[in-house]
Coordinates of C-alpha atoms in Angstrom, one line a residue:
M865 CA 11.0 23.1 -2.5
T866 CA 12.6 19.6 -1.1
K867 CA 13.7 17.1 -3.9
Y868 CA 10.4 15.2 -3.7
E869 CA 8.0 18.2 -4.0
Y870 CA 6.3 18.3 -7.2
K871 CA 3.3 20.2 -8.6
L872 CA 1.8 18.6 -11.8
Y873 CA -1.3 20.8 -10.9
D874 CA -1.4 24.4 -9.2
K875 CA -2.8 22.8 -6.1
P876 CA -3.9 19.2 -4.9
A877 CA -7.7 18.1 -5.8
W878 CA -7.8 16.8 -2.3
C879 CA -10.3 18.4 -0.1
P880 CA -8.9 20.8 2.8
G881 CA -8.2 18.7 6.1
C882 CA -8.0 15.4 3.7
G883 CA -5.9 12.7 5.5
N884 CA -4.0 12.4 2.0
Y885 CA -2.3 15.5 2.6
M886 CA -0.4 13.9 5.8
I887 CA 0.2 10.5 4.3
R888 CA 2.2 12.5 1.4
T889 CA 4.1 14.5 4.2
A890 CA 4.8 11.0 5.5
L891 CA 5.7 9.4 2.4
K892 CA 8.4 12.3 1.5
Q893 CA 9.9 12.3 5.0
A894 CA 10.1 8.5 4.8
L895 CA 11.9 8.7 1.5
E896 CA 14.3 11.4 2.7
E897 CA 15.3 9.8 5.7
L898 CA 15.8 6.7 4.0
G899 CA 18.5 8.4 1.5
L900 CA 16.5 7.3 -1.4
E901 CA 16.8 9.5 -4.6
P902 CA 13.6 10.3 -6.5
H903 CA 15.0 8.3 -9.6
Q904 CA 15.3 5.2 -7.3
V905 CA 11.6 5.0 -6.4
V906 CA 8.2 4.3 -8.3
I907 CA 4.6 5.0 -7.6
S908 CA 2.2 2.7 -9.2
S909 CA -1.6 3.5 -8.6
G910 CA -5.1 3.1 -9.6
I911 CA -8.2 5.2 -9.7
G912 CA -9.3 7.4 -6.6
Q913 CA -8.2 10.4 -4.5
A914 CA -5.5 8.2 -3.0
A915 CA -4.1 7.0 -6.3
K916 CA -3.6 10.9 -7.2
M917 CA -0.2 10.6 -5.1
P918 CA 1.7 10.2 -8.2
H919 CA 0.7 13.6 -9.4
Y920 CA 2.0 15.3 -6.1
I921 CA 5.3 13.9 -5.3
K922 CA 8.3 13.8 -7.6
V923 CA 9.4 10.3 -8.2
N924 CA 8.3 7.9 -11.1
G925 CA 5.1 7.1 -11.4
F926 CA 2.5 4.9 -13.2
N927 CA -1.3 5.9 -12.7
G928 CA -3.6 3.2 -14.4
L929 CA -7.0 1.5 -14.1
H930 CA -9.3 1.4 -11.1
G931 CA -8.0 -1.5 -9.0
R932 CA -5.0 -2.3 -11.1
A933 CA -2.2 -0.7 -9.5
L934 CA -0.6 -4.1 -8.2
P935 CA -0.2 -5.7 -11.7
P936 CA 2.1 -2.9 -12.9
A937 CA 4.1 -2.7 -10.0
I938 CA 5.0 -6.3 -9.9
G939 CA 6.0 -5.8 -14.0
I940 CA 8.1 -2.6 -12.8
K941 CA 9.8 -4.8 -10.0
L942 CA 10.5 -7.8 -12.3
A943 CA 12.0 -5.7 -14.9
N944 CA 13.9 -3.5 -12.7
K945 CA 14.8 -5.2 -9.2
D946 CA 16.9 -2.3 -8.1
L947 CA 14.1 0.4 -8.1
K948 CA 12.1 0.8 -4.6
V949 CA 8.3 0.1 -5.8
I950 CA 5.6 1.5 -3.6
V951 CA 1.7 1.2 -4.6
E952 CA -0.4 4.1 -3.4
S953 CA -4.1 3.1 -3.3
G954 CA -7.2 3.6 -1.6
D955 CA -9.4 1.0 0.3
G956 CA -12.0 0.7 -2.7
D957 CA -9.2 0.4 -5.2
S958 CA -7.3 -2.3 -3.3
Y959 CA -9.8 -4.2 -1.5
G960 CA -12.7 -4.0 -3.9
E961 CA -11.7 -3.5 -7.6
G962 CA -8.4 -4.8 -6.7
G963 CA -9.3 -7.2 -4.3
N964 CA -8.3 -10.4 -6.2
H965 CA -4.9 -8.7 -7.0
F966 CA -4.5 -8.0 -3.4
I967 CA -4.8 -11.6 -2.7
H968 CA -2.5 -13.0 -5.0
T969 CA 0.4 -10.5 -4.6
I970 CA 0.5 -11.8 -1.2
R971 CA 0.9 -15.3 -2.5
Y972 CA 3.9 -14.2 -4.6
N973 CA 5.5 -12.1 -2.1
I974 CA 6.9 -9.9 -4.6
D975 CA 9.1 -7.0 -3.0
I976 CA 6.5 -4.2 -2.9
A977 CA 5.4 -1.6 -0.3
H978 CA 1.5 -1.2 -0.5
F979 CA 0.0 1.6 1.3
V980 CA -3.4 1.8 1.4
H981 CA -5.5 5.1 2.2
D982 CA -8.3 3.3 4.2
N983 CA -11.1 5.9 4.7
Q984 CA -13.7 3.5 4.8
I985 CA -15.5 5.2 2.0
Y986 CA -15.5 5.8 -1.7
G987 CA -14.7 9.3 -1.6
L988 CA -14.0 10.3 -5.6
T989 CA -17.3 9.0 -6.4
K990 CA -19.1 11.0 -3.4
G991 CA -19.5 8.8 -0.4
Q992 CA -21.1 5.2 -1.2
A993 CA -19.7 2.2 1.1
S994 CA -16.2 0.7 0.4
P995 CA -15.3 -2.8 1.3
T996 CA -14.2 -1.5 4.9
T997 CA -17.1 0.6 5.5
A998 CA -19.0 -0.5 9.0
M999 CA -22.1 -2.7 8.6
G1000 CA -25.2 -0.4 9.4
Q1001 CA -23.5 2.7 8.4
H1002 CA -25.4 5.1 6.2
T1003 CA -23.9 6.7 3.2
T1004 CA -25.3 8.6 0.3
L1005 CA -26.1 5.5 -1.4
Q1006 CA -26.8 3.2 1.4
F1007 CA -29.4 5.3 2.9
D1008 CA -30.9 2.7 5.4
G1009 CA -27.3 1.4 6.3
V1010 CA -24.6 -0.9 4.9
K1011 CA -26.0 -4.5 4.7
A1012 CA -22.6 -6.4 4.2
E1013 CA -19.8 -7.3 6.7
P1014 CA -16.6 -5.1 6.4
L1015 CA -13.6 -6.4 5.2
N1016 CA -10.4 -6.9 7.6
P1017 CA -7.6 -6.1 5.5
V1018 CA -4.9 -6.9 8.1
A1019 CA -6.5 -10.1 9.0
L1020 CA -6.8 -11.2 5.4
A1021 CA -3.3 -10.4 4.6
L1022 CA -2.2 -12.3 7.8
T1023 CA -4.3 -15.5 6.8
M1024 CA -2.9 -15.3 3.2
G1025 CA 0.7 -15.5 4.9
A1026 CA 1.8 -12.1 4.2
G1027 CA 5.3 -11.4 6.0
F1028 CA 4.8 -7.9 6.9
V1029 CA 1.2 -6.4 7.9
A1030 CA 1.0 -3.2 9.7
R1031 CA -1.7 -0.5 10.5
G1032 CA -1.0 3.2 10.5
F1033 CA -3.0 6.6 11.0
S1034 CA -2.7 9.8 9.1
G1035 CA -3.3 11.6 11.9
D1036 CA -0.1 10.4 13.8
I1037 CA 2.7 11.3 11.1
P1038 CA 6.0 10.6 13.0
H1039 CA 4.7 7.0 13.7
L1040 CA 3.4 6.6 10.1
V1041 CA 6.9 7.5 8.9
N1042 CA 8.5 4.9 10.5
L1043 CA 6.1 2.2 9.4
M1044 CA 6.5 3.5 5.7
K1045 CA 10.2 3.2 6.1
E1046 CA 10.1 -0.2 7.8
A1047 CA 7.7 -1.5 4.7
I1048 CA 9.8 0.1 2.0
M1049 CA 13.1 -1.5 3.3
Y1050 CA 11.3 -4.9 4.0
K1051 CA 12.4 -7.8 1.4
G1052 CA 8.8 -8.8 0.1
Y1053 CA 5.5 -7.8 0.0
A1054 CA 4.6 -5.1 2.9
L1055 CA 1.0 -3.8 3.4
V1056 CA 0.4 -1.0 5.7
D1057 CA -3.4 -0.1 5.9
I1058 CA -3.6 3.6 6.9
F1059 CA -6.5 5.1 8.5
Q1060 CA -7.0 8.2 6.4
P1061 CA -10.4 10.1 7.7
C1062 CA -12.6 11.4 4.8
V1063 CA -13.6 14.8 5.7
V1064 CA -16.9 15.1 3.6
W1065 CA -18.0 11.7 2.9
N1066 CA -17.6 9.9 6.1
K1067 CA -18.8 11.5 9.1
V1068 CA -18.3 8.6 11.5
N1069 CA -14.5 7.5 11.2
T1070 CA -13.3 11.0 11.7
F1071 CA -9.8 12.3 13.1
A1072 CA -11.6 12.8 16.4
W1073 CA -13.1 9.1 16.4
Y1074 CA -9.5 7.6 15.5
K1075 CA -7.7 9.6 17.9
Q1076 CA -10.0 8.5 20.9
R1077 CA -9.2 4.8 20.0
V1078 CA -5.6 4.2 18.4
Y1079 CA -2.7 3.4 20.5
H1080 CA 0.5 2.1 19.9
L1081 CA 1.7 -1.3 20.1
P1082 CA 3.9 -1.6 23.2
D1083 CA 7.9 -1.8 22.7
D1084 CA 7.8 -5.4 23.9
Y1085 CA 5.1 -6.8 21.5
D1086 CA 6.6 -9.7 19.5
Y1087 CA 5.4 -9.0 16.0
T1088 CA 7.0 -12.5 14.7
N1089 CA 4.1 -14.1 16.8
R1090 CA 1.6 -14.8 14.1
K1091 CA -1.3 -15.6 16.5
E1092 CA -0.8 -12.7 18.5
A1093 CA -0.8 -10.6 15.5
M1094 CA -4.2 -12.2 14.5
K1095 CA -5.7 -11.1 18.0
K1096 CA -4.5 -7.5 17.2
A1097 CA -5.6 -7.5 13.6
M1098 CA -9.2 -8.4 14.9
E1099 CA -9.1 -5.5 17.8
F1100 CA -11.0 -2.8 16.3
G1101 CA -13.6 -0.8 18.3
D1102 CA -13.1 1.0 21.4
K1103 CA -9.6 0.5 21.4
I1104 CA -7.5 -0.1 17.9
P1105 CA -3.5 -1.0 17.6
I1106 CA -1.5 0.7 15.3
G1107 CA 2.1 -0.6 14.4
I1108 CA 3.7 -3.5 12.7
L1109 CA 1.6 -6.4 13.7
Y1110 CA 3.4 -8.7 12.0
K1111 CA 6.7 -9.1 10.5
V1112 CA 9.2 -12.1 9.4
E1113 CA 11.6 -12.7 6.8
K1114 CA 10.4 -14.5 3.8
E1115 CA 12.0 -15.0 0.3
P1116 CA 10.6 -12.8 -2.2
Y1117 CA 9.2 -14.1 -5.4
E1118 CA 11.9 -12.3 -7.6
D1119 CA 15.0 -14.0 -5.4
R1120 CA 13.5 -17.5 -6.7
F1121 CA 14.6 -16.9 -10.1
D1122 CA 18.5 -17.3 -10.4
F1123 CA 18.4 -15.2 -13.4
I1124 CA 16.8 -12.3 -11.8
K1125 CA 18.5 -12.6 -8.2
N1126 CA 22.1 -13.0 -9.7
G1127 CA 22.2 -11.0 -12.6
P1128 CA 21.8 -7.3 -13.7
P1129 CA 18.1 -6.0 -13.8
L1130 CA 16.2 -7.1 -16.8
V1131 CA 15.8 -3.6 -18.3
D1132 CA 19.5 -3.3 -18.5
R1133 CA 20.3 -6.4 -20.2
E1134 CA 20.8 -6.4 -24.3
L1135 CA 18.0 -7.9 -26.0
N1136 CA 19.4 -10.2 -29.0
P1137 CA 16.6 -11.5 -31.4
K1138 CA 18.8 -14.3 -32.2
D1139 CA 18.2 -16.0 -28.8
A1140 CA 14.9 -17.0 -29.9
E1141 CA 16.5 -19.3 -32.8
K1142 CA 16.5 -22.1 -30.2
L1143 CA 12.6 -22.0 -29.6
L1144 CA 12.3 -21.1 -33.3
R1145 CA 14.1 -24.6 -33.9
D1146 CA 11.8 -26.5 -31.5
F1147 CA 8.4 -25.2 -32.5
V1148 CA 8.9 -24.6 -36.1

């Protein structure tokens, strides 16, 4: 048993062959290779199959409401800047119910690694279309095909000014491990949109479908060029690039406050009620 092996239940609730198993393997390997101890890491999640990740890996965890994984992650990071904060979430959870939080977390650029298990379907609730399901695709609820345009999460993240944007594939674990390591160590908000085929409810975007299409960005690709990153973000069809689309240095949100940046973590500071006396004098 590795130090990250953790079995809250006898066996995961994920279906046999689910891409979530590969993502869990990649995450554990990334944390091991970074030399992080379990107590130095916290995972925040919402609702969905991806959001069960804190049940199956031995780190600090918070499992909350649907689409609400990012707000507690922000609070955790502000309370204890020394923690490595990771959000594990699905495409419905992050881009649907949590879409507003997704946009505004990018604006803040708080130091969080956001791993989205993008299977282009709502798996937990039996297969209706998610924000990333293709237009025209038939699902268990959209019997005559989806009628809405799909969301492009990496293009949206670039548009909103994210400093780290990447795509991964759960069927390519070594490559995904490196992406996760880069995202966890990045100072600021880092999005890794991970293609994670749902073997039960999505019969279109299968492992075979992705293996025929994904390719690694070349070694000489300039990930500091935002214009080129947007071109790669829009590339989705017969060929789909995976890797770091865009990465530049940006000041993280918490470093914009001297009392956070230059002091001990808030959670370690002594709370003295007398500190409120000045405020009481001003307002009473």
